[in-house]
PDB file of C-alpha atoms in Angstrom:
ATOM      1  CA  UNK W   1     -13.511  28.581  -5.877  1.00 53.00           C
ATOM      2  CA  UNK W   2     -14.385  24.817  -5.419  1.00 81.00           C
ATOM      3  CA  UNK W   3     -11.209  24.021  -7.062  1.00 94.00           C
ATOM      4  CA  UNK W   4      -7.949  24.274  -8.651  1.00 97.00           C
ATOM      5  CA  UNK W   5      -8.256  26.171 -11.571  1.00 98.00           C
ATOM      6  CA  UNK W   6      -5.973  26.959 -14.339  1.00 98.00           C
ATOM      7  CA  UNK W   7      -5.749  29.035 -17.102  1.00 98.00           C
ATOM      8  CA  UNK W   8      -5.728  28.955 -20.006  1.00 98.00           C
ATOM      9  CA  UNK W   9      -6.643  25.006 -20.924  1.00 98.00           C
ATOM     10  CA  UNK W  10      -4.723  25.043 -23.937  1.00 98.00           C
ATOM     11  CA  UNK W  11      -2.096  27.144 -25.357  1.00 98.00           C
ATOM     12  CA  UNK W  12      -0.112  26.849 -28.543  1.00 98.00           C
ATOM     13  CA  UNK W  13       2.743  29.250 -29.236  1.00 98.00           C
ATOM     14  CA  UNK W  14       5.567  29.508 -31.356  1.00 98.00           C
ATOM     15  CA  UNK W  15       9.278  28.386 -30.611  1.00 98.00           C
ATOM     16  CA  UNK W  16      10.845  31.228 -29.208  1.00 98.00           C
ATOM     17  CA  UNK W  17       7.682  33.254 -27.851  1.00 98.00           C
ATOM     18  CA  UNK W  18       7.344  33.986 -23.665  1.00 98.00           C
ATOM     19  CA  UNK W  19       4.160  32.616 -22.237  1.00 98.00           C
ATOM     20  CA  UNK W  20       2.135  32.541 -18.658  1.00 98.00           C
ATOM     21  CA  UNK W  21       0.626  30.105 -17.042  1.00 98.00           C
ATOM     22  CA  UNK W  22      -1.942  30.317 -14.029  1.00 98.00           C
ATOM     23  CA  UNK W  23      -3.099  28.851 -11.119  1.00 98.00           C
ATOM     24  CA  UNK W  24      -6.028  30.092  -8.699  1.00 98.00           C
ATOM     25  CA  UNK W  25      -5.569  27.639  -5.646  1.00 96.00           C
ATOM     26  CA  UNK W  26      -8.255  26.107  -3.365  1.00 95.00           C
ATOM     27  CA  UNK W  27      -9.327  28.761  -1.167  1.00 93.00           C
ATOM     28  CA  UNK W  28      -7.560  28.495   2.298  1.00 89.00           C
ATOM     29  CA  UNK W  29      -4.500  26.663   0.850  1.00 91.00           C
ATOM     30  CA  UNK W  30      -1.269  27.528   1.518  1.00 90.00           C
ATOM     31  CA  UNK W  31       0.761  25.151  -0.376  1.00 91.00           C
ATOM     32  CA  UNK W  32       0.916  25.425  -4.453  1.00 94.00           C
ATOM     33  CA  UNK W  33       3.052  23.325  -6.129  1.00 95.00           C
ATOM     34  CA  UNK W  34       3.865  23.101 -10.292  1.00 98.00           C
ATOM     35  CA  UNK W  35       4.153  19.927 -11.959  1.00 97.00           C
ATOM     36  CA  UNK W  36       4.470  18.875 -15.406  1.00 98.00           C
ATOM     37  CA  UNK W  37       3.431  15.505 -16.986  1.00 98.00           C
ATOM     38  CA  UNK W  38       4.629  14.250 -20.612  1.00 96.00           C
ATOM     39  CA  UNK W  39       2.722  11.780 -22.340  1.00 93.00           C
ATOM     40  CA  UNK W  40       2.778   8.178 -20.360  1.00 91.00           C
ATOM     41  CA  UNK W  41       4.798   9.581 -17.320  1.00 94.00           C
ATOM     42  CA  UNK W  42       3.824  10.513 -14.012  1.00 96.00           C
ATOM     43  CA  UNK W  43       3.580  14.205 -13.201  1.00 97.00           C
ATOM     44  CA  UNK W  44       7.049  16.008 -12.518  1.00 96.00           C
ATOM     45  CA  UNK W  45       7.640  18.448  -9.510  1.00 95.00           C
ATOM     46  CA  UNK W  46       8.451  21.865 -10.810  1.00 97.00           C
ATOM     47  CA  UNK W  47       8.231  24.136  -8.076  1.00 96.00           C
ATOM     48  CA  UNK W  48       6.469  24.734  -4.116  1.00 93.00           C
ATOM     49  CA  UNK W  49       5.368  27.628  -2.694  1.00 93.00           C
ATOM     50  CA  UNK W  50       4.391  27.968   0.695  1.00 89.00           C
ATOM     51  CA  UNK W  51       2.816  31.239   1.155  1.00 87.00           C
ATOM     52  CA  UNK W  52       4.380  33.797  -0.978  1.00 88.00           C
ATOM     53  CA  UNK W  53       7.792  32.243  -1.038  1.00 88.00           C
ATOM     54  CA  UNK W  54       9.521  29.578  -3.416  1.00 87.00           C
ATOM     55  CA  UNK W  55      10.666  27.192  -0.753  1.00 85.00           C
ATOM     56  CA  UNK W  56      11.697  24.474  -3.225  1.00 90.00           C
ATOM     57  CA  UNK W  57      12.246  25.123  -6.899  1.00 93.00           C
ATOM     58  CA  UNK W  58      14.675  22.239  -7.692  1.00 92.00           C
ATOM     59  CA  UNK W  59      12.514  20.867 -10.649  1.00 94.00           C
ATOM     60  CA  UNK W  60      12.879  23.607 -12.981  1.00 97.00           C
ATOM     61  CA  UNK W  61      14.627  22.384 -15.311  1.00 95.00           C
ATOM     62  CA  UNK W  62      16.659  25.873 -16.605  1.00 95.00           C
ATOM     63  CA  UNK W  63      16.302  29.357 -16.087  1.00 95.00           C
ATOM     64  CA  UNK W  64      14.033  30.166 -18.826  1.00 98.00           C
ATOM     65  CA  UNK W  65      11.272  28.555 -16.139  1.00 98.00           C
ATOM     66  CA  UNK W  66      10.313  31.159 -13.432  1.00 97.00           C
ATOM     67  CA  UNK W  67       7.178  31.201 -10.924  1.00 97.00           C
ATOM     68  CA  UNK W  68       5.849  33.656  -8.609  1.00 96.00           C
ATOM     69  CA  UNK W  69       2.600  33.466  -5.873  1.00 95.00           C
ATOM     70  CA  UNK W  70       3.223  37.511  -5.327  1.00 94.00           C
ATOM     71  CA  UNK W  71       0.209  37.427  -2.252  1.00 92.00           C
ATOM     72  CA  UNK W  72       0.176  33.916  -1.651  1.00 89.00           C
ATOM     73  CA  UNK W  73      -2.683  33.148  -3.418  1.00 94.00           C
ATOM     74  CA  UNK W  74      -2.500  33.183  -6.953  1.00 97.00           C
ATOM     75  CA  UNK W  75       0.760  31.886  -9.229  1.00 98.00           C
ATOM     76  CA  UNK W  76       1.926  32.176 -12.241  1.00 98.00           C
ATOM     77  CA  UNK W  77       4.248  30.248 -13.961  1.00 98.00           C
ATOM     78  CA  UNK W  78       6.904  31.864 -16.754  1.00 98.00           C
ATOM     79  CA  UNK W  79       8.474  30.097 -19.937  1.00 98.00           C
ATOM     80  CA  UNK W  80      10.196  32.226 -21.693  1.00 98.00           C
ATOM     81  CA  UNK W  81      12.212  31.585 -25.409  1.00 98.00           C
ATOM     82  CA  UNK W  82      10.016  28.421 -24.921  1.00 98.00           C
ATOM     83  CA  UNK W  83      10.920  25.251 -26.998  1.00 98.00           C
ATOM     84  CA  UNK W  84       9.269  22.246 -28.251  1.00 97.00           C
ATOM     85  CA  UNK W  85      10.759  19.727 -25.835  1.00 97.00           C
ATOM     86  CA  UNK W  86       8.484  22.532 -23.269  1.00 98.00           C
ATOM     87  CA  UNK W  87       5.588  20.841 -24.854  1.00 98.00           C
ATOM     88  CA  UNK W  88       3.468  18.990 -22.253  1.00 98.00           C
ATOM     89  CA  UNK W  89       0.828  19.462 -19.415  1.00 98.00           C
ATOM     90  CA  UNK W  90       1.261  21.856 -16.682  1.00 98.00           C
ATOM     91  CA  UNK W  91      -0.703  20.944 -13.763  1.00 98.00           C
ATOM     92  CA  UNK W  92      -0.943  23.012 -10.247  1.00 98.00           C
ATOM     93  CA  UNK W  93      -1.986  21.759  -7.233  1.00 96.00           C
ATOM     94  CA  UNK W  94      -2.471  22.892  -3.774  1.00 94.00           C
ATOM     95  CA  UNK W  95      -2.695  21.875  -0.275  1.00 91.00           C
ATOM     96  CA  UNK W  96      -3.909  22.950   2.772  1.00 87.00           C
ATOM     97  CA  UNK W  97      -0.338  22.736   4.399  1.00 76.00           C
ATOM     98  CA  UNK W  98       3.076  21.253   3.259  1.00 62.00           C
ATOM     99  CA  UNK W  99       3.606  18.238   5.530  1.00 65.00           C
ATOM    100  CA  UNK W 100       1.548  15.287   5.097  1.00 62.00           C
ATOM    101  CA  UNK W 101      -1.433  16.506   3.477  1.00 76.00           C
ATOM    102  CA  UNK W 102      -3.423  16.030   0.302  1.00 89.00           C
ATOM    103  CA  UNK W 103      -2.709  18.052  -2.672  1.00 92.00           C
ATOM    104  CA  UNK W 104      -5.326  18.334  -5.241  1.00 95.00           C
ATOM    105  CA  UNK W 105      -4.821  19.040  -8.474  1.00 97.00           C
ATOM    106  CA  UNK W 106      -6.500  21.525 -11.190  1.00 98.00           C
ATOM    107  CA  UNK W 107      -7.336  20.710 -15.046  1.00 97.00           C
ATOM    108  CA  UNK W 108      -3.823  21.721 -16.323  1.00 98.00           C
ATOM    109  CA  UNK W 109      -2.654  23.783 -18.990  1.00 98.00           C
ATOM    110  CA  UNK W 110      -2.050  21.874 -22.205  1.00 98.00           C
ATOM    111  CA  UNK W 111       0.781  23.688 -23.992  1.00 98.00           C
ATOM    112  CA  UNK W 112       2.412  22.994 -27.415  1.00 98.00           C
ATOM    113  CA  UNK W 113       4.860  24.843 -28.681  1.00 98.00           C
ATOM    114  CA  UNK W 114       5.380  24.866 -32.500  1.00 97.00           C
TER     115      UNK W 114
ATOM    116  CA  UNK U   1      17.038   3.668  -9.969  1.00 52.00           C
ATOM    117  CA  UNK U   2      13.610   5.481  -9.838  1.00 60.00           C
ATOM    118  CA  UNK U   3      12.190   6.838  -6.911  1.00 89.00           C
ATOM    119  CA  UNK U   4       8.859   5.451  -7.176  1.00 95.00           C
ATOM    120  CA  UNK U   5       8.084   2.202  -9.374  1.00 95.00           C
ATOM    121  CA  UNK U   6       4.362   0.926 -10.178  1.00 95.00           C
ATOM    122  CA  UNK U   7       3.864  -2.622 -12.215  1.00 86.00           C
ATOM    123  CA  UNK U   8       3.947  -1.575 -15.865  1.00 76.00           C
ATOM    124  CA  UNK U   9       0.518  -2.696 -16.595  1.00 82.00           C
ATOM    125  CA  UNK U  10      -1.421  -2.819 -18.737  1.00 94.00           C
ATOM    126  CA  UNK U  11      -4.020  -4.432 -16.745  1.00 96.00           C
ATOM    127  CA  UNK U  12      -7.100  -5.773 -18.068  1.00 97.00           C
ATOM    128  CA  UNK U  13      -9.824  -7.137 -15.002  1.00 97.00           C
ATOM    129  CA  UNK U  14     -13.291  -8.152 -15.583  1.00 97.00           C
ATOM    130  CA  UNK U  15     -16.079  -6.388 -14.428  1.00 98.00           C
ATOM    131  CA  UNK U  16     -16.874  -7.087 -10.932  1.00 98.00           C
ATOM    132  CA  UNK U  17     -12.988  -8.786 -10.153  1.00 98.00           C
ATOM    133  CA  UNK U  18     -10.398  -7.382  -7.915  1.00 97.00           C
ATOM    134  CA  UNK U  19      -7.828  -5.269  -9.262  1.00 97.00           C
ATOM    135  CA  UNK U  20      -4.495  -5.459  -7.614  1.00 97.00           C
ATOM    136  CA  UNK U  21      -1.634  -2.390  -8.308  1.00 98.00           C
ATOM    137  CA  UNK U  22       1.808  -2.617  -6.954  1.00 97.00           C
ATOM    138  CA  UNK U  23       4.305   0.608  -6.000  1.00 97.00           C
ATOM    139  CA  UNK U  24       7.415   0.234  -4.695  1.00 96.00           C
ATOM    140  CA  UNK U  25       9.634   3.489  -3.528  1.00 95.00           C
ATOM    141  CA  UNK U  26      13.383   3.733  -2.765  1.00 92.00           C
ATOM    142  CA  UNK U  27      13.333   6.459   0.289  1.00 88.00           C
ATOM    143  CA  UNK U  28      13.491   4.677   3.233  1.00 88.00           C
ATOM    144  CA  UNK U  29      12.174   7.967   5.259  1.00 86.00           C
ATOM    145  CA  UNK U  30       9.081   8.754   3.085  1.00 87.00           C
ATOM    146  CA  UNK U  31       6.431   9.484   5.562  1.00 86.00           C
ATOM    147  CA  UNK U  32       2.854   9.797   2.733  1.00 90.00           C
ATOM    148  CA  UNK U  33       1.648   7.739   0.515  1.00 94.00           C
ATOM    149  CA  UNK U  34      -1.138   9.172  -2.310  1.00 96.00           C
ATOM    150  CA  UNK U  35      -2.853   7.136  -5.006  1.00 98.00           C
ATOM    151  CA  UNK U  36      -4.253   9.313  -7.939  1.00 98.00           C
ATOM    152  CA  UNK U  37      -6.888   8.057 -10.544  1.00 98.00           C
ATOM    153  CA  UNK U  38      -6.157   9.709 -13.914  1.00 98.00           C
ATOM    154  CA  UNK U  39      -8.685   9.605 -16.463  1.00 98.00           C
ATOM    155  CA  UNK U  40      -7.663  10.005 -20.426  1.00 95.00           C
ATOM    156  CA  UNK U  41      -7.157  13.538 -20.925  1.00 94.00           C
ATOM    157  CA  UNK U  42      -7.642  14.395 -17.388  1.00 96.00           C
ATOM    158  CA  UNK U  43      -6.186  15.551 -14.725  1.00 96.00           C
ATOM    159  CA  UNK U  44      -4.897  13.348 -11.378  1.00 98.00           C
ATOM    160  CA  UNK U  45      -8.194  12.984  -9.084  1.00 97.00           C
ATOM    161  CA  UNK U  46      -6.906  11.754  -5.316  1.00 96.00           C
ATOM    162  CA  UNK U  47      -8.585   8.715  -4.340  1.00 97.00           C
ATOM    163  CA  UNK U  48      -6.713   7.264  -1.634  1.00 96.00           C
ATOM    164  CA  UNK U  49      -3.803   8.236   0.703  1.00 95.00           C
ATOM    165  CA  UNK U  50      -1.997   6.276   3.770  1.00 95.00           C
ATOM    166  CA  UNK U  51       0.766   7.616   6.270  1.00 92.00           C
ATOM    167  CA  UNK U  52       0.728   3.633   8.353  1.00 93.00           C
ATOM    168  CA  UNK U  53       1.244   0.548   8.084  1.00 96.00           C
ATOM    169  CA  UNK U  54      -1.459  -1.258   7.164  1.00 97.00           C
ATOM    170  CA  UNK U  55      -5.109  -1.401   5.328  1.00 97.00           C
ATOM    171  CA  UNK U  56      -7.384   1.830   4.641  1.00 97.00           C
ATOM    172  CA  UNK U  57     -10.184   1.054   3.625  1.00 98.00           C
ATOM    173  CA  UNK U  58     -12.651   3.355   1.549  1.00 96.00           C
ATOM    174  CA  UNK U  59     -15.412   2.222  -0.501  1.00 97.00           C
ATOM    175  CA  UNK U  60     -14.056  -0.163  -2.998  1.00 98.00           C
ATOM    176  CA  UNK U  61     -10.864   1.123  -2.715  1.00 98.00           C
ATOM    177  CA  UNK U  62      -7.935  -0.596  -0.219  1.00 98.00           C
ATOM    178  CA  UNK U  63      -4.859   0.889   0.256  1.00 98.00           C
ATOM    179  CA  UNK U  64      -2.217  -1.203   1.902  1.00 98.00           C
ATOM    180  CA  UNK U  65       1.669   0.221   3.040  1.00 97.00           C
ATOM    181  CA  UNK U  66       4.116  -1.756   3.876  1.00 97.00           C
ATOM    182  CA  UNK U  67       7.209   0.588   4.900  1.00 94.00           C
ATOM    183  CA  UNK U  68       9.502  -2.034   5.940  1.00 95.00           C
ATOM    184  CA  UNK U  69       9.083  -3.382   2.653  1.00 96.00           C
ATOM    185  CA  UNK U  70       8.779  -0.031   0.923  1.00 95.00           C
ATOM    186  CA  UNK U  71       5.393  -1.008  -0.470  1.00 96.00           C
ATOM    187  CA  UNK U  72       2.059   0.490  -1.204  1.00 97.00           C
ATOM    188  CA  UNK U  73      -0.649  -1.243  -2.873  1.00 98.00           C
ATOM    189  CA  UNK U  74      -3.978  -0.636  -4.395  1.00 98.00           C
ATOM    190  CA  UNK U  75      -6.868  -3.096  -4.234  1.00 98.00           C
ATOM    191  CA  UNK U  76     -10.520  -2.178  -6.121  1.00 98.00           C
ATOM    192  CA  UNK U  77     -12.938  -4.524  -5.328  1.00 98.00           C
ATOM    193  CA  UNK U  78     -16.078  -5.184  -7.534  1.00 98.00           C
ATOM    194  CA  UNK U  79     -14.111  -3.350 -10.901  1.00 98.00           C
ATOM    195  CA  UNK U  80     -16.609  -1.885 -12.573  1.00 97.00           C
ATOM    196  CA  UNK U  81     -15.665  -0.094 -16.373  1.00 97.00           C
ATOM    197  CA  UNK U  82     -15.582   3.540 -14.761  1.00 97.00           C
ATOM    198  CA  UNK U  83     -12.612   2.311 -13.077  1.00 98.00           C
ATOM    199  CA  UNK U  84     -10.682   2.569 -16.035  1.00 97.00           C
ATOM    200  CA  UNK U  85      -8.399   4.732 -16.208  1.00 97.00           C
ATOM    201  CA  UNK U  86      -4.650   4.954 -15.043  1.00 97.00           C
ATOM    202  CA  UNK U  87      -3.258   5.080 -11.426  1.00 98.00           C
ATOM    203  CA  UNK U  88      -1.163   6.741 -10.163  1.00 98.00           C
ATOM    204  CA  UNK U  89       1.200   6.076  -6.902  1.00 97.00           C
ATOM    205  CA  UNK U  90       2.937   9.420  -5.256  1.00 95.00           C
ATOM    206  CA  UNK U  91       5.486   9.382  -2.181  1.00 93.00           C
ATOM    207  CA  UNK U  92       5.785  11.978   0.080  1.00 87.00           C
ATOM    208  CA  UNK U  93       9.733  11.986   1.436  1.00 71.00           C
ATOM    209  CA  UNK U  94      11.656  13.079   4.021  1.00 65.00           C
ATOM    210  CA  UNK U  95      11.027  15.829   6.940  1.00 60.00           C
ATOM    211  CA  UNK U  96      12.800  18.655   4.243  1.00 61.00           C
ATOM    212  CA  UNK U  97      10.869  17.311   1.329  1.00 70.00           C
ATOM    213  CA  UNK U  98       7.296  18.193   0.222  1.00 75.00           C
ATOM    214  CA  UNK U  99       6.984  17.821  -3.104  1.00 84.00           C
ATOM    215  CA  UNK U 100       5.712  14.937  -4.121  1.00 90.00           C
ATOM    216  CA  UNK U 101       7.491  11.763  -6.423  1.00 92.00           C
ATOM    217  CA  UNK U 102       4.824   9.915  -9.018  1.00 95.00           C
ATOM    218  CA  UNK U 103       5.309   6.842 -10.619  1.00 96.00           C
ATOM    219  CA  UNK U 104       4.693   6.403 -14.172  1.00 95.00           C
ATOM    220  CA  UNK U 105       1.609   5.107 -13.617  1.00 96.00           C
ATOM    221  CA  UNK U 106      -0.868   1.705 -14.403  1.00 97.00           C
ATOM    222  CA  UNK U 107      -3.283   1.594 -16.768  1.00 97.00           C
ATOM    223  CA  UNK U 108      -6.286  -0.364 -15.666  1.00 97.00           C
ATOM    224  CA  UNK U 109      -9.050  -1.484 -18.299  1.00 97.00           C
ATOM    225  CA  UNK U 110     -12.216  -3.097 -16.754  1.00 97.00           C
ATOM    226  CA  UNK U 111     -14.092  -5.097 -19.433  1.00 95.00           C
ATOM    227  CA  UNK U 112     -17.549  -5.624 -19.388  1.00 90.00           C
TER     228      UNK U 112
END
């Protein structure tokens, strides 16, 4: 595709319930990276895959947060027993390589948990 | 002490003034240098980036980088109201680090 996209746009679930997130990067791009942004805060690293691989995954913040980019393409990114402080934007963005170059970002995922 | 630190803003320009945003970062080694507009409800849209010292110049947009200083600035000449939104500034750091560091952001509002 022509961009980043993400899916779903919005998802509301209840405390406690597992969810997916997903990200279809810019054709050609090898570097995905997670991010999520609160309300009045810039966005905050998750996760980076280069290729199929998790080569930084520093910014999750506990192990209930899991991602995967099985053929390098695609990735999806796992909450489970999700909470209400997990309420915010998730945004993925990708970039044609990891050093130096611009990452561009999709429409996010808009999650509230309940 | 953050990372990456933009002017607090709000900022409120006229139409057709310049509008002046301020970053500072605190890793001396950061090597890239992004400015992201973010509309309301939106998602980041990359408008500028800078890996020297100096002025880039695109459009109405100016990006200056100062490392020695540990500076990045944002000029946008000839504001007009579909500038509004908030900016961004995002850091790039060291050779082992790709992800990238935001600030919290400026809001600009250009008045008609």
């Amino acid at each position: 595709g022509a961009g980043v996209s993400q899916t779903p746009s919005n998802k509301v679930t209840e405390k406690g319930k597992y969810v997916e997130l997903r990200c279809d990067p810019i054709s050609g791009h090898t570097a995905l990276y997670w991010y999520r942004q609160s309300l009045g805060q810039g966005p905050e690293f998750l996760i980076y895959f280069q290729g199929t691989g998790a080569a930084d995954d520093s910014g999750l913040p506990n192990d209930r947060f899991f991602a995967v980019r099985p053929e390098g393409s695609v990735s999806t990114l796992k909450i489970q027993r999700t909470e209400r402080g997990d309420s915010a934007v998730y945004l993925c963005a990708s970039s044609l390589h990891d050093r130096n170059t611009e990452a561009f970002f999709g429409q996010g995922t808009r999650l509230t948990v309940v | 002490q953050k990372e990456v630190e933009q002017n607090s803003g709000p900022l409120s320009v006229p139409e057709g003034a310049i509008a002046s945003l301020n970053c500072t970062y605190s890793d001396r080694v950061s090597q890239s240098f992004f400015w992201y507009r973010q509309y309301s409800g939106k998602s980041p849209e990359l408008i500028m980036s800078i890996y020297s010292n100096g002025d880039k110049e695109d459009g109405r947009f100016t990006a200056q980088l100062n490392k020695a200083s540990q500076y990045v600035s944002l000029l946008i000449r000839d504001s007009q109201p579909s500038d509004s939104a908030t900016y961004l500034c995002a850091v790039n750091g060291a050779s082992n680090d790709y992800k990238l560091s935001f600030g919290a952001g400026t809001t600009v509002t250009v008045r008609a």
